[in-house]
Each structure stands twice: as structure tokens, then as C-alpha cells.
PDB file of C-alpha atoms in Angstrom:
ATOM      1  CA  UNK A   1    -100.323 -80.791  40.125  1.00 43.00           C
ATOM      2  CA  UNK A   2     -99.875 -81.171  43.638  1.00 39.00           C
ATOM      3  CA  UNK A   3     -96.256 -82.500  43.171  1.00 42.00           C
ATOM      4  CA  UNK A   4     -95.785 -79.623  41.216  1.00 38.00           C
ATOM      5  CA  UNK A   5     -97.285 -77.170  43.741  1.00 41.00           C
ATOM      6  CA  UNK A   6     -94.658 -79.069  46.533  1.00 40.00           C
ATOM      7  CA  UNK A   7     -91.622 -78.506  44.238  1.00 39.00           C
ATOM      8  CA  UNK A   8     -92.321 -74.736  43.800  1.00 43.00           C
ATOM      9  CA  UNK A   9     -93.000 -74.358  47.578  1.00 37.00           C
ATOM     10  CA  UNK A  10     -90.070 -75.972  48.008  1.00 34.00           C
ATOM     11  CA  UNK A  11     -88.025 -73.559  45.150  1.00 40.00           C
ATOM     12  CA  UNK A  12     -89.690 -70.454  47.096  1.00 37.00           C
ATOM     13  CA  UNK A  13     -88.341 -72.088  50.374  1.00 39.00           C
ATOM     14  CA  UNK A  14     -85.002 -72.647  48.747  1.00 40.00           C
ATOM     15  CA  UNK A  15     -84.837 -69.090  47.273  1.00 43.00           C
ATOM     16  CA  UNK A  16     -85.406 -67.545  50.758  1.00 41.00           C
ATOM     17  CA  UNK A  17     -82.938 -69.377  52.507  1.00 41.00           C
ATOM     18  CA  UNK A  18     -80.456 -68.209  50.106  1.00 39.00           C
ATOM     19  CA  UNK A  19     -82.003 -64.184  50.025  1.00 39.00           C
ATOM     20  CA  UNK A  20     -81.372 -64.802  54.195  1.00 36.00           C
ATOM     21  CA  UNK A  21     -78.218 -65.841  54.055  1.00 40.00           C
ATOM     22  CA  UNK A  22     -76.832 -63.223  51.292  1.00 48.00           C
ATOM     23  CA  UNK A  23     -77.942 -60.537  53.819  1.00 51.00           C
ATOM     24  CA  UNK A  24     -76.132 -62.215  56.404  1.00 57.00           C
ATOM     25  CA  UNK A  25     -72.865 -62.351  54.805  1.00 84.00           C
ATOM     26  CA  UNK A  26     -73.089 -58.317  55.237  1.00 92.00           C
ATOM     27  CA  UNK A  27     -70.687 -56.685  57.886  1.00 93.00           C
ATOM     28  CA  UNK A  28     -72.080 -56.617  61.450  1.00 96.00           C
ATOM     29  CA  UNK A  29     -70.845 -52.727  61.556  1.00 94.00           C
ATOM     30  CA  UNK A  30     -73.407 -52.147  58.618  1.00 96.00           C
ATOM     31  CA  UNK A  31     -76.263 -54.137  59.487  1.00 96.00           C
ATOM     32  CA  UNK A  32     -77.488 -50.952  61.301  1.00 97.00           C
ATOM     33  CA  UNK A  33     -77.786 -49.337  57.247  1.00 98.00           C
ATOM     34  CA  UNK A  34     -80.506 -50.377  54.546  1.00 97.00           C
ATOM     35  CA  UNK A  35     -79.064 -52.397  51.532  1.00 95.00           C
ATOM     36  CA  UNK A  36     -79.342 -50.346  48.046  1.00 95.00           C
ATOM     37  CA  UNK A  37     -81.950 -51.335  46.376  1.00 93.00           C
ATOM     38  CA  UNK A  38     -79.718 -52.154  43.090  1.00 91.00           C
ATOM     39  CA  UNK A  39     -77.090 -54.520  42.167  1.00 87.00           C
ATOM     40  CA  UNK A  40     -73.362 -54.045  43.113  1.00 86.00           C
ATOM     41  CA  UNK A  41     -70.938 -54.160  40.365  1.00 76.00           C
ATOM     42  CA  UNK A  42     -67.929 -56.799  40.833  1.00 75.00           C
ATOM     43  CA  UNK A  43     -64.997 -55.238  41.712  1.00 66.00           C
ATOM     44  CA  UNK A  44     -62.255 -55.366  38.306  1.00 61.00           C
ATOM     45  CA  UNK A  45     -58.569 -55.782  37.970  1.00 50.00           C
ATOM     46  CA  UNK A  46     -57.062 -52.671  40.268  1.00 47.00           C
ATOM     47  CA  UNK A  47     -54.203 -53.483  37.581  1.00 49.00           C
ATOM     48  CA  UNK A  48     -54.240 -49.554  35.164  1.00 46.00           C
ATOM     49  CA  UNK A  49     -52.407 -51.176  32.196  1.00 48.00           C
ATOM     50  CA  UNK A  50     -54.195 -48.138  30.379  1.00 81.00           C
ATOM     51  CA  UNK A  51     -52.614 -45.277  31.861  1.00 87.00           C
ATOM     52  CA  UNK A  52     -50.726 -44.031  28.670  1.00 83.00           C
ATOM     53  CA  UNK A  53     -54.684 -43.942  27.018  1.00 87.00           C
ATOM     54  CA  UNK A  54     -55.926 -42.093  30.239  1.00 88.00           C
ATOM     55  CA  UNK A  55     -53.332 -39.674  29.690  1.00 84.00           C
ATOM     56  CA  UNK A  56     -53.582 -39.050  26.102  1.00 86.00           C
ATOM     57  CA  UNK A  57     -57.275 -37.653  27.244  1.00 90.00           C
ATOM     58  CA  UNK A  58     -55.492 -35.993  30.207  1.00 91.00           C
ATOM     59  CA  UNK A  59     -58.111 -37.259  32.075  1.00 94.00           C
ATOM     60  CA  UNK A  60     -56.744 -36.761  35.505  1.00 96.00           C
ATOM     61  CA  UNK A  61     -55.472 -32.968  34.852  1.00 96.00           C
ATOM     62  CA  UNK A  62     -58.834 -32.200  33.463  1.00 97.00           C
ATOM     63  CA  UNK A  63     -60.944 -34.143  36.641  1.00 98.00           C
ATOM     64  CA  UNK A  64     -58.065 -32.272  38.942  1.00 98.00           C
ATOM     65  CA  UNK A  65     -58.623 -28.880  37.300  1.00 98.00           C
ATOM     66  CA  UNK A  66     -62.222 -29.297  37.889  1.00 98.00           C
ATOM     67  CA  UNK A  67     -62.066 -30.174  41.439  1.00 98.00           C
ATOM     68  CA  UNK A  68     -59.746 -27.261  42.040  1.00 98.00           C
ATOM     69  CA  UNK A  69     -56.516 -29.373  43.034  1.00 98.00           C
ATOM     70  CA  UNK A  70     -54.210 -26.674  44.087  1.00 97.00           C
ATOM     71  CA  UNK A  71     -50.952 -26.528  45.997  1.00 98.00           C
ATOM     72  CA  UNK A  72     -51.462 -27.711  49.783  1.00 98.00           C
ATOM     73  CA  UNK A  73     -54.886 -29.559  49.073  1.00 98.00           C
ATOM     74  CA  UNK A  74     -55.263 -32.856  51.103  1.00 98.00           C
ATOM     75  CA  UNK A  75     -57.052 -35.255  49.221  1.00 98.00           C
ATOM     76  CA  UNK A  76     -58.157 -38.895  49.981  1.00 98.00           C
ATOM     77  CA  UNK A  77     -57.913 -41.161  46.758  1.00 98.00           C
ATOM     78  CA  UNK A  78     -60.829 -43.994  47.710  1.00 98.00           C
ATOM     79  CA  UNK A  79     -60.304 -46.941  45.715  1.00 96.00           C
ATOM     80  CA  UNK A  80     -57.002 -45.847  44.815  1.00 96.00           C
ATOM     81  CA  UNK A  81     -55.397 -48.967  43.076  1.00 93.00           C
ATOM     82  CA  UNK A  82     -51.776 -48.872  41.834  1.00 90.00           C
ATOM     83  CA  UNK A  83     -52.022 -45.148  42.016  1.00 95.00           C
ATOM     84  CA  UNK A  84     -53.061 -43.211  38.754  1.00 95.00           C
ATOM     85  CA  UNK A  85     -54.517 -40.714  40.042  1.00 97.00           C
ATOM     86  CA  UNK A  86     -52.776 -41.310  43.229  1.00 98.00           C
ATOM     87  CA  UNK A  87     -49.535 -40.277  41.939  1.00 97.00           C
ATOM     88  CA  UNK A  88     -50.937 -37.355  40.002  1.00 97.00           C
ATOM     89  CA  UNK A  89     -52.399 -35.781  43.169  1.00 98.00           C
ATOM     90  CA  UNK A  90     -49.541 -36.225  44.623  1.00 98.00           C
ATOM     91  CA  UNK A  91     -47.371 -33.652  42.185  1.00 97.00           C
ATOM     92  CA  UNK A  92     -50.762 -31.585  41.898  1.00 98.00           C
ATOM     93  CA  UNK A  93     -50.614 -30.883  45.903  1.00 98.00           C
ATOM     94  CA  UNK A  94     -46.758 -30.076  46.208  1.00 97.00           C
ATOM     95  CA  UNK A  95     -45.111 -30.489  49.420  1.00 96.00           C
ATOM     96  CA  UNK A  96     -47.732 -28.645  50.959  1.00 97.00           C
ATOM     97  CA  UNK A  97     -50.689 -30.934  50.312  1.00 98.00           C
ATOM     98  CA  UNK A  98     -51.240 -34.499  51.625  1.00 98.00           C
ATOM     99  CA  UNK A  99     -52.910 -37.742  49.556  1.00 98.00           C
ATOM    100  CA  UNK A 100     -54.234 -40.379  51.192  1.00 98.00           C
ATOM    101  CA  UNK A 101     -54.249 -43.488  48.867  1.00 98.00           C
ATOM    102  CA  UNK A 102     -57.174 -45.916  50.264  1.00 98.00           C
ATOM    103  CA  UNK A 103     -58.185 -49.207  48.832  1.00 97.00           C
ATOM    104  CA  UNK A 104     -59.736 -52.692  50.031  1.00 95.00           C
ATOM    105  CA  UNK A 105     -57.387 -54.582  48.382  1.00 95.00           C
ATOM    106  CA  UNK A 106     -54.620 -55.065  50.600  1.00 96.00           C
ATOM    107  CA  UNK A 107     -52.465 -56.641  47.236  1.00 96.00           C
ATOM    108  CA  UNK A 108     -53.014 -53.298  45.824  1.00 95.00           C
ATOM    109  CA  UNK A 109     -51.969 -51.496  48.276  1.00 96.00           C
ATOM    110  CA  UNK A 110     -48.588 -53.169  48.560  1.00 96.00           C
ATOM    111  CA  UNK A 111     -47.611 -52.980  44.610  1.00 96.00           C
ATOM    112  CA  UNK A 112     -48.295 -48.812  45.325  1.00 97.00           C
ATOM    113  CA  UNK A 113     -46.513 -48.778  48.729  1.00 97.00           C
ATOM    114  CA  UNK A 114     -43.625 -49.444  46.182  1.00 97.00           C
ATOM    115  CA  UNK A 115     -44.372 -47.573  43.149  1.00 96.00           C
ATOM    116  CA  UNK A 116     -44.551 -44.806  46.038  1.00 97.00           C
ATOM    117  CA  UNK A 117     -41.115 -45.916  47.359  1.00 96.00           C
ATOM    118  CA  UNK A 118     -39.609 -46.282  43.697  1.00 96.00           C
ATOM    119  CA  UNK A 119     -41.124 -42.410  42.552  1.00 95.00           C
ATOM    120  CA  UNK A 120     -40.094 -40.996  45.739  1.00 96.00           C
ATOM    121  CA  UNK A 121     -43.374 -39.374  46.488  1.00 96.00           C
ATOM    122  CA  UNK A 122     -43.171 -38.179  50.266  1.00 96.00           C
ATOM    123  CA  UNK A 123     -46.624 -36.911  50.828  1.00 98.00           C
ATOM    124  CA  UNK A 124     -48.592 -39.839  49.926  1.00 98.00           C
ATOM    125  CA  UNK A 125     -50.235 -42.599  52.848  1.00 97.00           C
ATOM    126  CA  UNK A 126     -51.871 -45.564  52.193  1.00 97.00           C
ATOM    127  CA  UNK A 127     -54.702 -47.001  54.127  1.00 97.00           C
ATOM    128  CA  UNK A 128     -56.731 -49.819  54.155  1.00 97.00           C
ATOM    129  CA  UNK A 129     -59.970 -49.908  53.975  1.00 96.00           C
ATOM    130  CA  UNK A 130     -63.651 -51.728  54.684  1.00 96.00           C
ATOM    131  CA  UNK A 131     -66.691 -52.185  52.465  1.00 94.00           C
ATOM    132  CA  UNK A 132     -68.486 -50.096  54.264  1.00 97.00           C
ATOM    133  CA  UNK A 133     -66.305 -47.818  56.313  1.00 97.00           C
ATOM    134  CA  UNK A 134     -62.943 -46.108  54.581  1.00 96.00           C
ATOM    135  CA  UNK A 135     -61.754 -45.536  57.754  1.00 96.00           C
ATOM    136  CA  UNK A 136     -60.485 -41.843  57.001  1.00 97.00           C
ATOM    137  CA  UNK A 137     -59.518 -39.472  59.864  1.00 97.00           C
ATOM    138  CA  UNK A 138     -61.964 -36.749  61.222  1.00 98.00           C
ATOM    139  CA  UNK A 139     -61.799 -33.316  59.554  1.00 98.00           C
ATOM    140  CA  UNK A 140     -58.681 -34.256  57.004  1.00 97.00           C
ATOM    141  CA  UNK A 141     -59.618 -33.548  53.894  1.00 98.00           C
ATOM    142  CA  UNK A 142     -60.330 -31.027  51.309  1.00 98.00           C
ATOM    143  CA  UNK A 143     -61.349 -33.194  48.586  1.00 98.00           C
ATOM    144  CA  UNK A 144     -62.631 -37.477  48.571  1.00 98.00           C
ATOM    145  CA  UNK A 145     -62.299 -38.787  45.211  1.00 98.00           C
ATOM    146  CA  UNK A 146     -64.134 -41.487  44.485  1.00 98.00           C
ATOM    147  CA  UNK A 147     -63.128 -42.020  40.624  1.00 97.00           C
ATOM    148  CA  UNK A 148     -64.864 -44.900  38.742  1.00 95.00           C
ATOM    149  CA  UNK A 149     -65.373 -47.064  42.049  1.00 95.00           C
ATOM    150  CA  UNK A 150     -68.458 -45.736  43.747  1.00 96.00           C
ATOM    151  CA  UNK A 151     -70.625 -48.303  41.653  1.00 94.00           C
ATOM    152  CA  UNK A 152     -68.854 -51.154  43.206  1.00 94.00           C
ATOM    153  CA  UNK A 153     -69.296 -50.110  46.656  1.00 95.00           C
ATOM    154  CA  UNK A 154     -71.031 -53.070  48.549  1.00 94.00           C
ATOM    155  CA  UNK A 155     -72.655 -50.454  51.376  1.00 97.00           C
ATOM    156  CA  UNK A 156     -72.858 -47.215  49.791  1.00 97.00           C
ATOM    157  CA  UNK A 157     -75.558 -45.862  52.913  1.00 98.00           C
ATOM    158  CA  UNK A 158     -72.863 -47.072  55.026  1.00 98.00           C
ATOM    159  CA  UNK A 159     -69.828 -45.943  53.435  1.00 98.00           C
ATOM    160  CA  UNK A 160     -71.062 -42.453  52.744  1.00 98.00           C
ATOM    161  CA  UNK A 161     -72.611 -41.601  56.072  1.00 98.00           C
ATOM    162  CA  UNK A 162     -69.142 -42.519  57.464  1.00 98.00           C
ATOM    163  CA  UNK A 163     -67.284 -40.282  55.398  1.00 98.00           C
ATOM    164  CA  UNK A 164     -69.114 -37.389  56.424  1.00 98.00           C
ATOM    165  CA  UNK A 165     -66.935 -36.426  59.537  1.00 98.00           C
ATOM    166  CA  UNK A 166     -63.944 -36.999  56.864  1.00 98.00           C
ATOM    167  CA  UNK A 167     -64.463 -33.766  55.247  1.00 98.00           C
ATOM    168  CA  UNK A 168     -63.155 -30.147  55.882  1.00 98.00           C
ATOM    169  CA  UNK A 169     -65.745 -27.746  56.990  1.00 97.00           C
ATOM    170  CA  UNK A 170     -65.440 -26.447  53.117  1.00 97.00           C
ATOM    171  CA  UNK A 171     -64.342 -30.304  51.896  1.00 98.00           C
ATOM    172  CA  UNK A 172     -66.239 -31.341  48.559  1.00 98.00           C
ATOM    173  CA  UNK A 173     -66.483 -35.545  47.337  1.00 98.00           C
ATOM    174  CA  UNK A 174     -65.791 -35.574  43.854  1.00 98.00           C
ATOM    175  CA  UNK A 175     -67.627 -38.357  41.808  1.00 98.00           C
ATOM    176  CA  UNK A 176     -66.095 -39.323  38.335  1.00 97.00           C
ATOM    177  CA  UNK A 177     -68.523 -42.206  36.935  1.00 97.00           C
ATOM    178  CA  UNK A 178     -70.181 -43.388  33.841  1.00 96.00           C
ATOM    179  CA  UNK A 179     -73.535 -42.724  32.908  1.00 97.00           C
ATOM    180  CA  UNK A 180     -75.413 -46.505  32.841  1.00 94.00           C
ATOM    181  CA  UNK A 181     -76.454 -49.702  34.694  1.00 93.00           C
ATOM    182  CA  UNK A 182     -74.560 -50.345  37.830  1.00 92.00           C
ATOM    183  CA  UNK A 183     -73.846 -53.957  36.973  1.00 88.00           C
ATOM    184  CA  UNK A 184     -72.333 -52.818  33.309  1.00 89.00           C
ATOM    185  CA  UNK A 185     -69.762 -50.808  35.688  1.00 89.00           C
ATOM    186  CA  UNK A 186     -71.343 -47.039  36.112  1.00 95.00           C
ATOM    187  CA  UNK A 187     -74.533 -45.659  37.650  1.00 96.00           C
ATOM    188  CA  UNK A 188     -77.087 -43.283  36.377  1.00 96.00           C
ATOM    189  CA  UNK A 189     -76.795 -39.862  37.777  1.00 97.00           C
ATOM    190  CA  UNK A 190     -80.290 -39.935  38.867  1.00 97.00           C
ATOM    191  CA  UNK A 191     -79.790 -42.818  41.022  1.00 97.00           C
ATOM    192  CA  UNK A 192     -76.117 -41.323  42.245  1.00 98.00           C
ATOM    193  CA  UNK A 193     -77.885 -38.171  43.300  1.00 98.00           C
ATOM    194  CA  UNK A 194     -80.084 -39.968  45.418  1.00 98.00           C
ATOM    195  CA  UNK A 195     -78.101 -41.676  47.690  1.00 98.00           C
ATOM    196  CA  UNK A 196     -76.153 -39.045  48.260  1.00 98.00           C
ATOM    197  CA  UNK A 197     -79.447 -36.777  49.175  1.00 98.00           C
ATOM    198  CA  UNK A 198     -80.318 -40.038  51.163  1.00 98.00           C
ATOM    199  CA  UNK A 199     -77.532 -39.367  53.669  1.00 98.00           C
ATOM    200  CA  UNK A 200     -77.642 -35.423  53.989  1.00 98.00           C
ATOM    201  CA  UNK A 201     -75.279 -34.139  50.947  1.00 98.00           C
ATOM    202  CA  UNK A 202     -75.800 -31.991  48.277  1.00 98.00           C
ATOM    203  CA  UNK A 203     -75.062 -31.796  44.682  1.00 98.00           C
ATOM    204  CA  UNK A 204     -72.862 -28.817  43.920  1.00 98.00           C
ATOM    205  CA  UNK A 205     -71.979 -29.144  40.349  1.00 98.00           C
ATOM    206  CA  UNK A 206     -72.840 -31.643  37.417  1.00 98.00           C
ATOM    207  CA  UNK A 207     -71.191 -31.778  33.882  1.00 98.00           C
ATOM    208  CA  UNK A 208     -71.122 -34.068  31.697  1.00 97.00           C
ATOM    209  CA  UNK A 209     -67.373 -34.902  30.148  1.00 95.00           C
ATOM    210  CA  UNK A 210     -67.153 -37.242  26.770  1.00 92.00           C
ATOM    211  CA  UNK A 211     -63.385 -36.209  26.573  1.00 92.00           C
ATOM    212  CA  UNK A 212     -63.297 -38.336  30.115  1.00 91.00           C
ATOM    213  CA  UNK A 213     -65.632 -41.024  28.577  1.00 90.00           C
ATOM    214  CA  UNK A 214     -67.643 -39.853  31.616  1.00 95.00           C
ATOM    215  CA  UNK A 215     -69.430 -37.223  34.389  1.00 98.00           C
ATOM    216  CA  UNK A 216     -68.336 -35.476  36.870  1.00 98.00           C
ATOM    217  CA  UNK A 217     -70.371 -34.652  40.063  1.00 98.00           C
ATOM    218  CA  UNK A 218     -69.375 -32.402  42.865  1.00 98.00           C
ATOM    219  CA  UNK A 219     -70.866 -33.185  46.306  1.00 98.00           C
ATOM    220  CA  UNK A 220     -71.013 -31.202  49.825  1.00 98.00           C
ATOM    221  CA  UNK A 221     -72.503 -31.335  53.184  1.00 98.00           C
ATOM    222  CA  UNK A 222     -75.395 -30.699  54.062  1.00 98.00           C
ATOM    223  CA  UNK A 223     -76.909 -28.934  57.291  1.00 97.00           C
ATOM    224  CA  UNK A 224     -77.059 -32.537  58.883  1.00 98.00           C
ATOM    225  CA  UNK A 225     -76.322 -35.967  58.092  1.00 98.00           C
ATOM    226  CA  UNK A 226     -79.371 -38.452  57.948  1.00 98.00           C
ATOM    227  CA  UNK A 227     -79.548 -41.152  61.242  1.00 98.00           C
ATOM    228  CA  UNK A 228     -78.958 -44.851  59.837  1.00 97.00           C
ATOM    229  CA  UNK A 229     -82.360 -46.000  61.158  1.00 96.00           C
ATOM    230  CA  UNK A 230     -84.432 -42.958  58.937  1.00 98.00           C
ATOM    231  CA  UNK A 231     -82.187 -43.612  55.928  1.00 98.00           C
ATOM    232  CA  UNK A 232     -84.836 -43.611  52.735  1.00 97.00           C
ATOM    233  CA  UNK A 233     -83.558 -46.610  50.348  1.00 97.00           C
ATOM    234  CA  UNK A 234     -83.462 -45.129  46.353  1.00 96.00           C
ATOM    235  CA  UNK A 235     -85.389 -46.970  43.820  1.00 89.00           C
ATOM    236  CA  UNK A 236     -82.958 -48.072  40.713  1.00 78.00           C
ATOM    237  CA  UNK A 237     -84.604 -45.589  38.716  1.00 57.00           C
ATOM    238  CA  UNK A 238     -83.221 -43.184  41.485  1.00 44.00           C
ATOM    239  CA  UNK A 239     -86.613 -42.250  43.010  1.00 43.00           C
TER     240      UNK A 239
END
């Protein structure tokens, strides 16, 4: 019994080490943000080898016709990819508009620097991004899509309060995600609502879209944005 007792001591021990140094593997520029208390979904193929499908279900005229893409929006496209909706912003906006295209992979990035080149699209950027920073420029955009990524964002406390100063003083982040677990590759609304609250915005509009195999959630500023250090951390039931 006692050897017994040692080994799970010793398991407990183990575990702990290993709880210590998955927190330290965070970014130093985050550590000043709580951790979500939830899984992270793994990051998938930025490859769209299903745009055709996407299209048949116009998915990105219907998601741009709710977020009221006109002519001469700017728009930052977080988690951007090889472009699809990159690309459709970019016709959306006209000459007039602006799309920034941002991702973390820096591959990514490179194979739509030259479907950008190849389409001709002259109002596009790209920019890298950080886990927990996107690195977008003070008071640039009308609308922040963040379209079936938000659930893989390692630092969303992070991430979100630094997109605050991002947004025009009537700029909206539009949410496009799927309603379940965050480790099958969506997040419940509940939750979603949350940590948005958490950091100072508010919900503006919530509908449910089957013909987009998903929701859509609109999301403003608030009067003030939340201080990192009095951040509350949402439950995964989103409490």
C-alpha cells in the first residue's frame, strides 16, 4: 500500500510538473491574461479545397449581406487562410474599401500573397499575426471577421482585449461559428457570449443559419474595455 501511495504521489508530482510547464509555454506578452477555462481546438489545414461547396450555399454573400459589407467598408479577415472570404471581401468593398487578410501561418500567407498577385486584387494586405495579439492598426476597421477560427484561438482574453482599439468608433466583430464543443471545432454560443462580455463587448445580433451549417453573432464595444488583471475567466458551460 505504501508503494502504491509513493507511486501516486509521485504521478500527482509528475502531473504538476507537466500542468507548470504547459502554462509556461504561453507567450510572455499574455501571461498578464487568465487562460480560458476550456480546451483549444487544433488548428486544421488553412488549405479551402471546398470552396465550390461553400459557394453553392453562398455562404460568404449571405455572412457579407448580414454584416452589411458595402462599397468602401474596411474589413480585417482574422485567420484568413488562402483567402475565401478574403477574396470575396475584396470585390464586396470595391476600390473604395480596404481588406486586411491576417493569419498565423506565415505558409498561408505566402500561397495568398500570390493568389492576390495572380487575381489582381489591389486593395487587399496581408499581415501576420500572434496567438494572442493580431497586431491590427488603431481605429482601421469597420468590420473583424473572425469566420470559423475563434475556437482555435490559444488566448482568446488576450486576443480580444487587443482588438478593441482595432475597431471604428461604429466597427462591429462578426463571429461565424458552429454551435458545439470547442475541441470538435465550434463553441457554444453561451460560452462565446461570455468571453466576449468578459472583456467589455456586447452582443448586437444572434441568428442562427443552417443554410451556413452555422451562427452568426454580431459583436460591439462596450462603454469600456475590462483591465487584464479583473478579467472574470468563463466556465465551459459559459457561466
Amino acid at each position: 500500500m505504501r508503494a502504491l501511495a509513493s507511486l501516486g504521489v509521485f504521478a500527482l508530482a509528475l502531473g504538476g510538473c507537466e500542468a507548470i510547464e504547459e502554462a509556461t509555454d504561453r507567450p510572455e506578452s499574455a501571461l498578464e491574461f487568465p487562460l480560458p477555462d476550456r480546451p483549444v481546438a487544433d488548428v486544421i489545414s488553412n488549405q479551402f479545397s471546398n470552396e465550390d461547396a461553400r459557394d453553392e450555399r453562398n455562404e460568404a454573400q449571405i455572412v457579407m449581406d448580414l454584416a452589411n459589407i458595402d462599397s468602401g467598408t474596411t474589413v480585417a479577415d482574422i485567420g484568413a487562410g488562402e483567402g475565401y472570404y478574403t477574396v470575396r471581401l475584396a470585390e464586396r468593398v470595391g476600390e473604395d474599401g480596404r481588406v486586411l487578410a491576417q493569419d498565423i501561418d506565415r505558409e498561408a500567407l505566402q500561397r495568398l500573397g500570390q493568389r492576390i498577385d495572380r487575381e489582381r486584387l489591389e486593395n487587399i494586405s496581408i499581415k501576420l499575426g500572434e496567438p494572442d495579439d493580431p497586431h491590427l492598426p488603431v481605429d482601421s476597421f469597420d468590420r473583424i471577421f473572425l469566420v470559423h477560427m475563434y475556437h482555435e484561438v490559444t488566448e482568446p482574453y488576450a486576443f480580444l482585449w487587443r482588438m478593441w482599439p482595432a475597431l471604428t468608433e461604429t466597427g462591429q466583430i462578426i463571429v461565424v461559428d458552429v454551435d458545439r464543443p470547442v475541441n470538435r471545432h465550434g463553441i457554444p454560443p453561451k460560452l462565446l457570449f461570455c468571453e466576449f462580455d468578459a472583456i467589455g463587448y456586447e452582443l448586437v445580433e444572434f441568428i442562427e443559419r443552417p443554410d451556413i451549417k452555422g451562427y452568426f453573432a454580431r459583436f460591439a464595444r462596450g462603454d469600456a474595455r475590462t483591465e487584464p488583471g479583473e478579467i472574470k475567466v468563463c466556465s465551459n458551460g459559459g457561466s
